[in-house]
Amino acid sequence: MSECAKVLRDELPYNLHIFVNSVEFIAKVIDTLKLAPEAVKVVCSTSGESRQENQRKLGNAYPIGQPSDPAKKINFYTSTCFEGCDIFDPDGVTFIVSDGRKAHTLLDISTLFTQICGRIRDSRYKAQIVHVYSTTKYSKTVTLDEFVAATQRTLADAESYAAEINSLSEATRVKTLSKIPYINEQYVRIVDNRLVVEKNLANMDIVNFKISRHIYATYVNLTDELQRNGYKVTVQTYSKVVEHLAANPSARTTFQELFDEYCRLKTMTEQFFVVESPAELCAVIEQRHPLVKQAYDELGTAKVQALKYHVGNIRRELVKGLSIGDDYKIVKMINAAFQKQTAIPKNKAKERLQEIYDTLGLQRKAKATDLAQ
């Protein structure tokens, strides 16, 4: 949320226009950053009972405004402004927030996303959009193609069922429908004693699945979808390595890949409204390979690189830095270097032991008898 703080301190030349379909999210940001009412504009639904409920969430100090109200430093809009309204602010930058944990904040790239991008009519930053999002974490056992095929089969069954019932004579059809307590077929409803198939409901299911289970399932999918709809992705802050680990827990990943990504995440500054923070992404790597964190904390990036990311050398270097006697260090290094209950050729054992002596800076010549001591 550092972007908000910078804007309020006049460290950035633009105003934030944040489109997110969640009043709870807006209220949380306002509360977390202790935003002053005069610096904030909030536009959300006021129809029916929603005005009272939304105002309760925001607090009375933050009255619900209109799209045409003068822009402020930080401006929030829910779905009531995603289409059909004009916003004017030559210094406005569009931010779109999609939280994978809240389905109602996920947007179809080809429709609503594109509509939002054109809401600020006179901005000199019109060509720049910041999309802040997290993936949905849903199970990937069903692909989009499989879901579409299954939905189409269900729709075909519904049409067949409706056609069969509707082919009955009117008297028989009325009598038959009166004996059915409820219609158990998806996408079918009764209208004037006839069965009507709602194809739009099936299409809606497919669109919702595509948005929540496919487009926002991975960062790669979302990037592809943005590019497919004509958007040029210039900056990405997510972690491909962590996504790879999440998608393939048993996938082979080198220590160097994990360490380099860990270093990158550690040096990242807090991004605007990050849903998955660098710290959370680092935790995934730490769980996968605890040595990464230990090496980063105790040896540092330059030393690990100098050791050419060699895990054995890194472990020895870590032992070398322990506040214990040399003999204890030698024992720890031997335990790490030699596999238990496995025969090792004498020359190989001496070679490894000499490496340990050299690492510790000991002026000793390794002998096979040293291992027996």
Short mmCIF file of C-alpha atoms in Angstrom, two decimals:
data_model
loop_
_atom_site.label_atom_id
_atom_site.label_comp_id
_atom_site.label_asym_id
_atom_site.label_seq_id
_atom_site.Cartn_x
_atom_site.Cartn_y
_atom_site.Cartn_z
CA MET A 1 0.00 0.00 0.00
CA SER A 2 3.04 2.22 -0.25
CA GLU A 3 1.63 3.76 -3.44
CA CYS A 4 -1.15 5.40 -1.42
CA ALA A 5 1.28 6.86 1.08
CA LYS A 6 3.48 8.27 -1.69
CA VAL A 7 0.50 9.90 -3.39
CA LEU A 8 -0.63 11.49 -0.15
CA ARG A 9 2.89 12.86 0.40
CA ASP A 10 2.86 14.34 -3.12
CA GLU A 11 5.80 12.12 -4.06
CA LEU A 12 3.98 10.90 -7.18
CA PRO A 13 2.55 13.12 -9.93
CA TYR A 14 -0.75 11.29 -10.28
CA ASN A 15 -3.96 10.40 -8.45
CA LEU A 16 -5.08 6.83 -7.84
CA HIS A 17 -8.35 5.59 -9.31
CA ILE A 18 -8.86 2.13 -7.86
CA PHE A 19 -11.52 -0.14 -9.34
CA VAL A 20 -12.35 -3.04 -7.03
CA ASN A 21 -15.72 -4.70 -6.57
CA SER A 22 -15.54 -4.96 -2.80
CA VAL A 23 -16.64 -2.32 -0.31
CA GLU A 24 -15.00 -4.44 2.42
CA PHE A 25 -11.67 -4.10 0.63
CA ILE A 26 -12.09 -0.34 0.32
CA ALA A 27 -13.00 0.00 3.99
CA LYS A 28 -9.99 -2.09 4.98
CA VAL A 29 -7.60 0.09 2.97
CA ILE A 30 -9.07 3.26 4.45
CA ASP A 31 -8.78 1.87 7.97
CA THR A 32 -5.30 0.39 7.52
CA LEU A 33 -3.82 3.58 6.09
CA LYS A 34 -5.93 5.89 8.26
CA LEU A 35 -6.85 7.88 5.17
CA ALA A 36 -8.30 11.31 5.81
CA PRO A 37 -11.84 11.77 4.41
CA GLU A 38 -10.77 14.81 2.39
CA ALA A 39 -8.24 12.68 0.50
CA VAL A 40 -10.68 9.92 -0.47
CA LYS A 41 -13.60 9.53 -2.86
CA VAL A 42 -15.68 6.36 -2.75
CA VAL A 43 -18.29 5.51 -5.37
CA CYS A 44 -20.34 2.37 -4.80
CA SER A 45 -23.92 1.16 -5.05
CA THR A 46 -26.66 3.20 -3.39
CA SER A 47 -29.66 1.29 -4.72
CA GLY A 48 -32.20 -0.17 -2.31
CA GLU A 49 -30.76 -1.10 1.06
CA SER A 50 -27.19 -1.14 -0.26
CA ARG A 51 -26.60 2.54 0.52
CA GLN A 52 -27.15 2.03 4.23
CA GLU A 53 -25.12 -1.20 4.32
CA ASN A 54 -22.22 0.22 2.32
CA GLN A 55 -22.17 3.43 4.34
CA ARG A 56 -22.04 1.34 7.51
CA LYS A 57 -18.97 -0.50 6.20
CA LEU A 58 -17.22 2.72 5.20
CA GLY A 59 -18.18 4.79 8.21
CA ASN A 60 -20.09 8.05 8.18
CA ALA A 61 -16.91 10.10 7.75
CA TYR A 62 -16.58 8.73 4.20
CA PRO A 63 -19.83 9.60 2.37
CA ILE A 64 -20.61 7.71 -0.83
CA GLY A 65 -19.97 9.97 -3.80
CA GLN A 66 -20.81 10.17 -7.49
CA PRO A 67 -18.53 9.43 -10.46
CA SER A 68 -18.84 13.07 -11.52
CA ASP A 69 -17.59 14.39 -8.17
CA PRO A 70 -14.16 16.09 -8.34
CA ALA A 71 -11.27 13.64 -8.21
CA LYS A 72 -9.28 13.32 -5.01
CA LYS A 73 -5.86 11.86 -4.30
CA ILE A 74 -7.31 8.38 -3.84
CA ASN A 75 -10.54 7.34 -5.56
CA PHE A 76 -12.34 4.01 -5.18
CA TYR A 77 -15.01 2.57 -7.47
CA THR A 78 -17.02 -0.65 -7.26
CA SER A 79 -18.84 -2.36 -10.14
CA THR A 80 -21.48 0.36 -10.23
CA CYS A 81 -18.88 2.42 -12.14
CA PHE A 82 -17.32 -0.29 -14.30
CA GLU A 83 -19.54 0.58 -17.25
CA GLY A 84 -21.42 3.59 -18.57
CA CYS A 85 -19.94 6.39 -16.46
CA ASP A 86 -17.42 9.10 -17.25
CA ILE A 87 -14.63 10.08 -14.88
CA PHE A 88 -12.48 13.13 -15.50
CA ASP A 89 -9.02 13.59 -14.06
CA PRO A 90 -6.03 14.48 -16.27
CA ASP A 91 -3.73 13.17 -13.51
CA GLY A 92 -5.60 9.91 -12.92
CA VAL A 93 -4.02 6.46 -13.15
CA THR A 94 -6.27 3.38 -13.32
CA PHE A 95 -5.65 0.57 -10.85
CA ILE A 96 -7.72 -2.63 -11.14
CA VAL A 97 -7.69 -4.96 -8.14
CA SER A 98 -8.62 -8.65 -8.47
CA ASP A 99 -8.37 -10.80 -5.36
CA GLY A 100 -8.32 -14.50 -6.22
CA ARG A 101 -9.93 -15.26 -2.87
CA LYS A 102 -12.99 -13.14 -3.73
CA ALA A 103 -14.72 -14.27 -6.92
CA HIS A 104 -16.75 -11.06 -7.24
CA THR A 105 -13.54 -9.06 -7.74
CA LEU A 106 -12.39 -11.14 -10.73
CA LEU A 107 -13.06 -9.54 -14.10
CA ASP A 108 -13.43 -10.92 -17.59
CA ILE A 109 -10.55 -9.40 -19.55
CA SER A 110 -12.48 -9.11 -22.80
CA THR A 111 -15.45 -7.22 -21.31
CA LEU A 112 -15.42 -5.51 -17.90
CA PHE A 113 -11.65 -5.11 -17.74
CA THR A 114 -11.70 -3.33 -21.08
CA GLN A 115 -14.67 -1.19 -20.01
CA ILE A 116 -12.83 -0.02 -16.90
CA CYS A 117 -9.76 0.94 -18.89
CA GLY A 118 -11.75 3.63 -20.68
CA ARG A 119 -13.51 5.18 -17.71
CA ILE A 120 -11.09 8.08 -17.09
CA ARG A 121 -11.72 10.09 -20.22
CA ASP A 122 -9.05 12.78 -20.12
CA SER A 123 -6.13 11.18 -18.31
CA ARG A 124 -2.64 11.70 -19.68
CA TYR A 125 -1.93 8.23 -18.28
CA LYS A 126 -4.75 6.69 -20.32
CA ALA A 127 -2.45 4.10 -21.88
CA GLN A 128 -1.17 2.89 -18.50
CA ILE A 129 -3.13 0.37 -16.41
CA VAL A 130 -1.96 -1.27 -13.19
CA HIS A 131 -3.60 -4.64 -12.56
CA VAL A 132 -3.10 -5.94 -9.02
CA TYR A 133 -4.21 -9.53 -8.59
CA SER A 134 -3.64 -12.90 -7.01
CA THR A 135 -4.39 -16.34 -8.38
CA THR A 136 -7.47 -18.29 -7.31
CA LYS A 137 -5.77 -21.44 -5.94
CA TYR A 138 -8.63 -23.60 -7.17
CA SER A 139 -8.06 -27.23 -8.05
CA LYS A 140 -6.83 -27.64 -11.60
CA THR A 141 -8.18 -31.18 -12.00
CA VAL A 142 -10.83 -29.95 -14.46
CA THR A 143 -9.59 -27.99 -17.46
CA LEU A 144 -11.55 -25.27 -19.22
CA ASP A 145 -12.10 -27.50 -22.27
CA GLU A 146 -13.40 -30.32 -20.07
CA PHE A 147 -15.78 -27.98 -18.26
CA VAL A 148 -17.10 -26.53 -21.53
CA ALA A 149 -17.67 -30.03 -22.92
CA ALA A 150 -19.47 -31.15 -19.74
CA THR A 151 -21.65 -28.02 -19.72
CA GLN A 152 -22.57 -28.52 -23.35
CA ARG A 153 -23.56 -32.13 -22.62
CA THR A 154 -25.72 -30.97 -19.72
CA LEU A 155 -27.30 -28.32 -21.93
CA ALA A 156 -28.00 -30.88 -24.65
CA ASP A 157 -29.65 -33.19 -22.09
CA ALA A 158 -31.78 -30.28 -20.87
CA GLU A 159 -32.88 -29.42 -24.40
CA SER A 160 -33.74 -33.05 -25.10
CA TYR A 161 -35.75 -33.30 -21.87
CA ALA A 162 -37.59 -30.05 -22.57
CA ALA A 163 -38.37 -31.08 -26.14
CA GLU A 164 -39.77 -34.40 -24.95
CA ILE A 165 -42.07 -32.78 -22.37
CA ASN A 166 -43.11 -29.96 -24.70
CA SER A 167 -44.07 -32.48 -27.41
CA LEU A 168 -46.91 -33.79 -25.23
CA SER A 169 -50.42 -32.57 -25.80
CA GLU A 170 -51.24 -29.50 -23.77
CA ALA A 171 -53.57 -31.35 -21.41
CA THR A 172 -51.05 -34.14 -20.82
CA ARG A 173 -48.20 -31.65 -20.45
CA VAL A 174 -50.08 -29.58 -17.87
CA LYS A 175 -50.96 -32.71 -15.92
CA THR A 176 -47.38 -34.02 -16.12
CA LEU A 177 -45.81 -30.75 -14.98
CA SER A 178 -48.29 -30.43 -12.11
CA LYS A 179 -47.02 -33.73 -10.72
CA ILE A 180 -43.38 -32.62 -10.78
CA PRO A 181 -42.59 -30.91 -7.44
CA TYR A 182 -39.53 -29.21 -8.92
CA ILE A 183 -37.47 -29.35 -12.09
CA ASN A 184 -34.25 -31.22 -11.42
CA GLU A 185 -32.70 -30.44 -14.80
CA GLN A 186 -30.04 -27.75 -14.96
CA TYR A 187 -30.90 -24.71 -17.07
CA VAL A 188 -34.61 -25.65 -17.29
CA ARG A 189 -37.60 -23.74 -15.91
CA ILE A 190 -41.37 -23.76 -16.42
CA VAL A 191 -42.99 -20.88 -18.30
CA ASP A 192 -46.70 -21.01 -19.18
CA ASN A 193 -46.81 -24.79 -18.76
CA ARG A 194 -43.88 -25.32 -21.08
CA LEU A 195 -40.23 -26.07 -20.33
CA VAL A 196 -37.79 -23.36 -21.33
CA VAL A 197 -34.05 -23.98 -21.55
CA GLU A 198 -31.92 -21.07 -20.32
CA LYS A 199 -28.88 -21.19 -22.59
CA ASN A 200 -27.62 -17.95 -21.08
CA LEU A 201 -27.24 -19.68 -17.71
CA ALA A 202 -25.00 -22.28 -19.31
CA ASN A 203 -22.96 -19.58 -21.00
CA MET A 204 -22.70 -17.75 -17.69
CA ASP A 205 -21.39 -20.90 -16.00
CA ILE A 206 -18.72 -21.23 -18.67
CA VAL A 207 -17.70 -17.58 -18.37
CA ASN A 208 -17.53 -17.79 -14.57
CA PHE A 209 -15.47 -20.96 -14.74
CA LYS A 210 -13.15 -19.41 -17.30
CA ILE A 211 -12.61 -16.35 -15.13
CA SER A 212 -12.15 -18.02 -11.74
CA ARG A 213 -10.74 -21.43 -12.63
CA HIS A 214 -8.75 -20.69 -15.78
CA ILE A 215 -7.79 -17.05 -16.41
CA TYR A 216 -6.98 -16.30 -12.77
CA ALA A 217 -5.74 -19.80 -12.00
CA THR A 218 -2.15 -18.89 -12.85
CA TYR A 219 -0.20 -15.74 -13.52
CA VAL A 220 0.78 -17.14 -16.91
CA ASN A 221 -2.85 -17.66 -17.93
CA LEU A 222 -3.76 -14.12 -16.94
CA THR A 223 -0.80 -12.65 -18.78
CA ASP A 224 -1.74 -14.63 -21.89
CA GLU A 225 -5.34 -13.43 -21.65
CA LEU A 226 -4.27 -9.80 -21.31
CA GLN A 227 -2.00 -10.09 -24.33
CA ARG A 228 -4.69 -11.89 -26.32
CA ASN A 229 -6.97 -8.91 -25.75
CA GLY A 230 -4.42 -6.40 -26.97
CA TYR A 231 -2.76 -5.36 -23.70
CA LYS A 232 1.01 -5.03 -23.53
CA VAL A 233 2.33 -6.30 -20.20
CA THR A 234 5.35 -4.15 -19.37
CA VAL A 235 6.04 -5.04 -15.72
CA GLN A 236 5.30 -8.23 -13.78
CA THR A 237 6.02 -8.67 -10.09
CA TYR A 238 4.87 -12.23 -9.50
CA SER A 239 7.14 -15.24 -8.98
CA LYS A 240 7.26 -17.78 -11.79
CA VAL A 241 9.38 -20.06 -9.62
CA VAL A 242 6.84 -20.09 -6.78
CA GLU A 243 3.98 -20.64 -9.20
CA HIS A 244 5.88 -23.58 -10.68
CA LEU A 245 6.31 -25.07 -7.20
CA ALA A 246 2.64 -24.58 -6.40
CA ALA A 247 1.53 -26.22 -9.63
CA ASN A 248 4.06 -29.07 -9.44
CA PRO A 249 5.03 -29.78 -5.81
CA SER A 250 7.28 -32.66 -6.87
CA ALA A 251 8.92 -30.74 -9.72
CA ARG A 252 12.70 -30.69 -9.79
CA THR A 253 14.04 -27.21 -9.05
CA THR A 254 17.70 -26.37 -8.62
CA PHE A 255 19.10 -24.68 -5.54
CA GLN A 256 20.36 -21.85 -7.73
CA GLU A 257 16.87 -21.17 -9.14
CA LEU A 258 15.37 -21.09 -5.67
CA PHE A 259 18.14 -18.97 -4.18
CA ASP A 260 18.17 -16.40 -6.98
CA GLU A 261 14.39 -16.04 -6.80
CA TYR A 262 14.54 -15.78 -3.02
CA CYS A 263 17.08 -12.97 -3.33
CA ARG A 264 14.90 -11.16 -5.86
CA LEU A 265 11.83 -11.39 -3.62
CA LYS A 266 13.81 -10.29 -0.57
CA THR A 267 14.94 -7.12 -2.31
CA MET A 268 11.49 -6.25 -3.69
CA THR A 269 9.87 -3.19 -2.23
CA GLU A 270 6.25 -3.52 -1.14
CA GLN A 271 4.02 -3.33 -4.16
CA PHE A 272 0.73 -1.48 -4.27
CA PHE A 273 -2.03 -3.56 -2.65
CA VAL A 274 -0.10 -6.80 -2.99
CA VAL A 275 -2.43 -9.68 -2.20
CA GLU A 276 0.45 -12.14 -2.05
CA SER A 277 3.38 -10.33 -0.48
CA PRO A 278 7.02 -11.11 -1.25
CA ALA A 279 7.28 -12.47 2.30
CA GLU A 280 4.54 -15.03 1.58
CA LEU A 281 6.27 -16.07 -1.64
CA CYS A 282 9.59 -16.38 0.20
CA ALA A 283 7.91 -18.65 2.75
CA VAL A 284 7.04 -21.11 -0.02
CA ILE A 285 10.70 -21.32 -1.03
CA GLU A 286 11.82 -21.62 2.59
CA GLN A 287 9.50 -24.56 3.09
CA ARG A 288 10.71 -26.25 -0.08
CA HIS A 289 14.43 -25.82 0.69
CA PRO A 290 15.25 -24.47 4.20
CA LEU A 291 18.92 -24.13 3.25
CA VAL A 292 18.01 -21.20 0.99
CA LYS A 293 17.00 -18.99 3.92
CA GLN A 294 19.93 -20.09 6.06
CA ALA A 295 22.42 -19.38 3.29
CA TYR A 296 20.83 -16.00 2.54
CA ASP A 297 20.78 -14.93 6.19
CA GLU A 298 24.19 -16.24 7.27
CA LEU A 299 26.33 -16.14 4.14
CA GLY A 300 24.73 -13.54 1.92
CA THR A 301 24.21 -13.45 -1.82
CA ALA A 302 27.80 -12.70 -2.85
CA LYS A 303 29.25 -15.58 -0.83
CA VAL A 304 26.72 -18.10 -2.15
CA GLN A 305 27.49 -16.99 -5.69
CA ALA A 306 31.21 -17.28 -5.00
CA LEU A 307 30.58 -20.85 -3.85
CA LYS A 308 28.85 -21.40 -7.22
CA TYR A 309 25.62 -22.40 -5.46
CA HIS A 310 27.21 -25.75 -4.56
CA VAL A 311 25.07 -27.14 -1.74
CA GLY A 312 27.89 -29.15 -0.19
CA ASN A 313 30.23 -26.17 -0.14
CA ILE A 314 27.48 -23.97 1.29
CA ARG A 315 26.79 -26.41 4.10
CA ARG A 316 30.50 -26.59 4.94
CA GLU A 317 30.74 -22.82 4.94
CA LEU A 318 27.82 -22.60 7.34
CA VAL A 319 29.43 -25.11 9.70
CA LYS A 320 32.69 -23.20 9.45
CA GLY A 321 30.98 -20.15 10.91
CA LEU A 322 29.65 -21.98 13.98
CA SER A 323 31.02 -21.03 17.40
CA ILE A 324 32.30 -24.52 18.21
CA GLY A 325 35.68 -26.22 18.20
CA ASP A 326 37.31 -27.43 14.99
CA ASP A 327 36.88 -31.09 15.93
CA TYR A 328 33.13 -30.62 16.29
CA LYS A 329 33.02 -28.80 12.97
CA ILE A 330 34.89 -31.66 11.31
CA VAL A 331 32.39 -34.17 12.69
CA LYS A 332 29.42 -32.12 11.46
CA MET A 333 30.97 -31.77 8.01
CA ILE A 334 31.74 -35.48 7.83
CA ASN A 335 28.14 -36.31 8.76
CA ALA A 336 26.95 -34.04 5.99
CA ALA A 337 29.47 -35.27 3.41
CA PHE A 338 29.18 -39.04 3.84
CA GLN A 339 26.06 -41.10 3.40
CA LYS A 340 25.31 -43.30 6.40
CA GLN A 341 25.93 -47.07 6.18
CA THR A 342 27.35 -46.79 2.69
CA ALA A 343 30.79 -48.05 1.68
CA ILE A 344 33.10 -45.29 0.42
CA PRO A 345 36.42 -45.93 -1.38
CA LYS A 346 39.41 -44.98 0.77
CA ASN A 347 40.78 -42.46 -1.73
CA LYS A 348 37.37 -40.78 -2.03
CA ALA A 349 37.05 -40.54 1.75
CA LYS A 350 40.50 -38.99 2.05
CA GLU A 351 39.67 -36.51 -0.71
CA ARG A 352 36.48 -35.38 1.02
CA LEU A 353 38.23 -35.12 4.38
CA GLN A 354 40.99 -33.00 2.86
CA GLU A 355 38.33 -30.66 1.46
CA ILE A 356 36.94 -30.30 4.98
CA TYR A 357 40.38 -29.52 6.42
CA ASP A 358 40.97 -26.96 3.67
CA THR A 359 37.58 -25.35 4.22
CA LEU A 360 38.36 -24.90 7.90
CA GLY A 361 41.83 -23.56 7.10
CA LEU A 362 43.53 -26.40 8.96
CA GLN A 363 47.09 -27.25 8.01
CA ARG A 364 46.50 -30.98 8.03
CA LYS A 365 46.95 -33.76 5.55
CA ALA A 366 44.01 -36.13 5.45
CA LYS A 367 44.68 -39.78 6.30
CA ALA A 368 42.29 -42.69 6.26
CA THR A 369 43.04 -43.28 9.93
CA ASP A 370 41.60 -39.83 10.75
CA LEU A 371 38.14 -41.16 9.99
CA ALA A 372 38.53 -43.94 12.51
CA GLN A 373 39.31 -41.56 15.33
#
